[in-house]
PDB file of C-alpha atoms in Angstrom:
ATOM      1  CA  MET A1380      -0.420 -48.896 -33.293  1.00 63.00           C
ATOM      2  CA  GLY A1381      -0.666 -45.991 -31.506  1.00 68.00           C
ATOM      3  CA  GLY A1382      -1.486 -45.933 -27.631  1.00 74.00           C
ATOM      4  CA  ARG A1383      -3.486 -43.867 -25.995  1.00 80.00           C
ATOM      5  CA  ARG A1384      -2.813 -39.592 -25.405  1.00 81.00           C
ATOM      6  CA  ARG A1385      -2.173 -38.281 -22.120  1.00 83.00           C
ATOM      7  CA  ARG A1386      -4.023 -35.225 -22.000  1.00 86.00           C
ATOM      8  CA  ARG A1387      -2.180 -32.161 -19.725  1.00 87.00           C
ATOM      9  CA  LYS A1388      -3.213 -30.711 -16.817  1.00 89.00           C
ATOM     10  CA  VAL A1389      -2.636 -27.113 -17.801  1.00 90.00           C
ATOM     11  CA  VAL A1390      -1.347 -24.624 -15.107  1.00 91.00           C
ATOM     12  CA  LYS A1391      -3.097 -21.277 -14.955  1.00 92.00           C
ATOM     13  CA  ARG A1392      -0.720 -19.425 -13.366  1.00 92.00           C
ATOM     14  CA  VAL A1393      -2.007 -15.763 -10.590  1.00 92.00           C
ATOM     15  CA  VAL A1394      -1.016 -13.196 -10.675  1.00 92.00           C
ATOM     16  CA  ARG A1395      -0.907 -11.281  -8.152  1.00 90.00           C
ATOM     17  CA  ARG A1396      -1.951  -7.484  -7.627  1.00 90.00           C
ATOM     18  CA  THR A1397      -1.370  -4.990  -5.277  1.00 88.00           C
ATOM     19  CA  PRO A1398      -3.626  -4.288  -2.808  1.00 90.00           C
ATOM     20  CA  LYS A1399      -6.204  -0.900  -2.716  1.00 93.00           C
ATOM     21  CA  VAL A1400      -7.137  -0.784   0.850  1.00 95.00           C
ATOM     22  CA  PHE A1401      -4.942  -1.777   4.141  1.00 95.00           C
ATOM     23  CA  LYS A1402      -4.862  -3.209   7.380  1.00 95.00           C
ATOM     24  CA  CYS A1403      -3.803  -0.357  10.092  1.00 94.00           C
ATOM     25  CA  PRO A1404      -0.756  -0.455  12.265  1.00 92.00           C
ATOM     26  CA  ARG A1405      -3.277   0.744  15.091  1.00 92.00           C
ATOM     27  CA  CYS A1406      -6.646  -0.974  14.990  1.00 92.00           C
ATOM     28  CA  ASP A1407      -6.020  -3.441  13.110  1.00 92.00           C
ATOM     29  CA  ASN A1408      -9.047  -3.023  10.324  1.00 93.00           C
ATOM     30  CA  ILE A1409      -8.611  -3.079   7.107  1.00 94.00           C
ATOM     31  CA  SER A1410      -8.671   0.533   5.955  1.00 93.00           C
ATOM     32  CA  VAL A1411      -6.510   2.410   5.175  1.00 95.00           C
ATOM     33  CA  THR A1412      -5.740   4.085   1.789  1.00 95.00           C
ATOM     34  CA  VAL A1413      -3.503   6.314  -0.080  1.00 95.00           C
ATOM     35  CA  ILE A1414      -4.834   9.126  -1.996  1.00 94.00           C
ATOM     36  CA  GLU A1415      -3.343  12.088  -3.683  1.00 92.00           C
ATOM     37  CA  ASP A1416      -3.419  15.308  -1.132  1.00 90.00           C
ATOM     38  CA  GLU A1417      -6.196  17.602  -1.981  1.00 90.00           C
ATOM     39  CA  GLU A1418      -4.952  20.970  -1.224  1.00 91.00           C
ATOM     40  CA  ASN A1419      -0.993  19.813  -1.902  1.00 91.00           C
ATOM     41  CA  PRO A1420      -0.840  17.484  -5.057  1.00 90.00           C
ATOM     42  CA  GLU A1421       2.310  17.232  -4.106  1.00 93.00           C
ATOM     43  CA  GLN A1422       1.818  14.863  -1.310  1.00 94.00           C
ATOM     44  CA  VAL A1423       0.220  11.850  -0.537  1.00 94.00           C
ATOM     45  CA  VAL A1424      -1.965  11.700   2.201  1.00 93.00           C
ATOM     46  CA  VAL A1425      -2.344   7.941   3.981  1.00 94.00           C
ATOM     47  CA  LEU A1426      -5.293   8.132   5.533  1.00 92.00           C
ATOM     48  CA  CYS A1427      -7.198   5.171   8.098  1.00 93.00           C
ATOM     49  CA  SER A1428     -11.138   5.495   7.711  1.00 93.00           C
ATOM     50  CA  VAL A1429     -11.599   3.551  11.061  1.00 91.00           C
ATOM     51  CA  CYS A1430      -9.153   5.236  13.568  1.00 90.00           C
ATOM     52  CA  GLY A1431      -7.990   8.245  12.219  1.00 89.00           C
ATOM     53  CA  LEU A1432      -5.245   7.612  11.884  1.00 92.00           C
ATOM     54  CA  LYS A1433      -3.011   9.874   9.105  1.00 88.00           C
ATOM     55  CA  ALA A1434       0.262  11.012   7.358  1.00 93.00           C
ATOM     56  CA  LYS A1435       1.599  12.338   4.789  1.00 92.00           C
ATOM     57  CA  PHE A1436       4.092  12.192   2.503  1.00 94.00           C
ATOM     58  CA  ASN A1437       6.040  13.822  -0.739  1.00 95.00           C
ATOM     59  CA  LYS A1438       4.889  12.197  -3.808  1.00 93.00           C
ATOM     60  CA  VAL A1439       7.800   9.579  -6.086  1.00 93.00           C
ATOM     61  CA  LYS A1440       7.609   8.953  -9.494  1.00 92.00           C
ATOM     62  CA  LYS A1441       8.972   5.447  -8.695  1.00 92.00           C
ATOM     63  CA  TYR A1442       6.879   4.727  -5.398  1.00 93.00           C
ATOM     64  CA  GLU A1443       3.315   3.208  -5.624  1.00 93.00           C
ATOM     65  CA  ASN A1444       0.428   3.001  -3.092  1.00 93.00           C
ATOM     66  CA  VAL A1445       2.454  -0.297  -1.471  1.00 95.00           C
ATOM     67  CA  HIS A1446       5.882   2.111  -0.850  1.00 95.00           C
ATOM     68  CA  TYR A1447       3.680   4.816   0.886  1.00 96.00           C
ATOM     69  CA  TYR A1448       1.846   2.762   2.777  1.00 95.00           C
ATOM     70  CA  ASN A1449       5.206   1.006   4.660  1.00 96.00           C
ATOM     71  CA  LYS A1450       6.592   4.205   4.911  1.00 95.00           C
ATOM     72  CA  PHE A1451       4.358   5.177   7.218  1.00 95.00           C
ATOM     73  CA  VAL A1452       3.794   1.660   9.018  1.00 95.00           C
ATOM     74  CA  ASP A1453       7.575   3.005  10.102  1.00 95.00           C
ATOM     75  CA  CYS A1454       6.412   6.421  11.041  1.00 94.00           C
ATOM     76  CA  TYR A1455       3.797   5.261  13.293  1.00 94.00           C
ATOM     77  CA  TYR A1456       6.734   2.254  14.879  1.00 93.00           C
ATOM     78  CA  MET A1457       8.870   4.771  15.115  1.00 92.00           C
ATOM     79  CA  GLY A1458       6.779   7.328  16.760  1.00 90.00           C
ATOM     80  CA  GLU A1459       6.826   9.954  13.834  1.00 88.00           C
ATOM     81  CA  VAL A1460       3.435   9.710  13.052  1.00 83.00           C
ATOM     82  CA  SER A1461       0.672  11.237  15.506  1.00 69.00           C
ATOM     83  CA  GLU A1462      -1.789   9.011  17.576  1.00 59.00           C
ATOM     84  CA  ALA A1463      -4.520  12.055  17.437  1.00 48.00           C
ATOM     85  CA  GLY A1464      -6.017  11.184  14.847  1.00 44.00           C
ATOM     86  CA  GLU A1465      -4.135  14.924  13.591  1.00 43.00           C
ATOM     87  CA  ALA A1466      -2.660  15.323  10.422  1.00 43.00           C
ATOM     88  CA  SER A1467       1.969  15.214  11.048  1.00 45.00           C
ATOM     89  CA  GLU A1468       4.623  15.659   8.435  1.00 48.00           C
ATOM     90  CA  GLY A1469       5.947  11.969   7.591  1.00 48.00           C
ATOM     91  CA  GLY A1470       8.733  13.034   6.857  1.00 53.00           C
ATOM     92  CA  GLU A1471      10.516  13.181   3.079  1.00 52.00           C
ATOM     93  CA  VAL A1472      10.013   9.759   1.426  1.00 46.00           C
ATOM     94  CA  PRO A1473      13.616   8.799  -0.025  1.00 44.00           C
ATOM     95  CA  GLU A1474      13.736   9.025  -4.233  1.00 41.00           C
TER      96      GLU A1474
END
């Protein structure tokens, strides 16, 4: 005499991935992308496609797009990124 078998709920875990497009600190649109610099392959350009805010950083092997975006936001709030939409040297990214 066996009892009823109970079904166990299968819990699926959601795999979180890093985003490709980020929120701009100046215009609050989700329009900031991180791309390689065409002129200098050892640099990365962080660019807002709406307001034109951008900065260049030196490329680091360990860094992903999120790390460059965070450095971009830090530089923006410290006043190191130009407000006019021109490219400014955001400085070297520490290793």
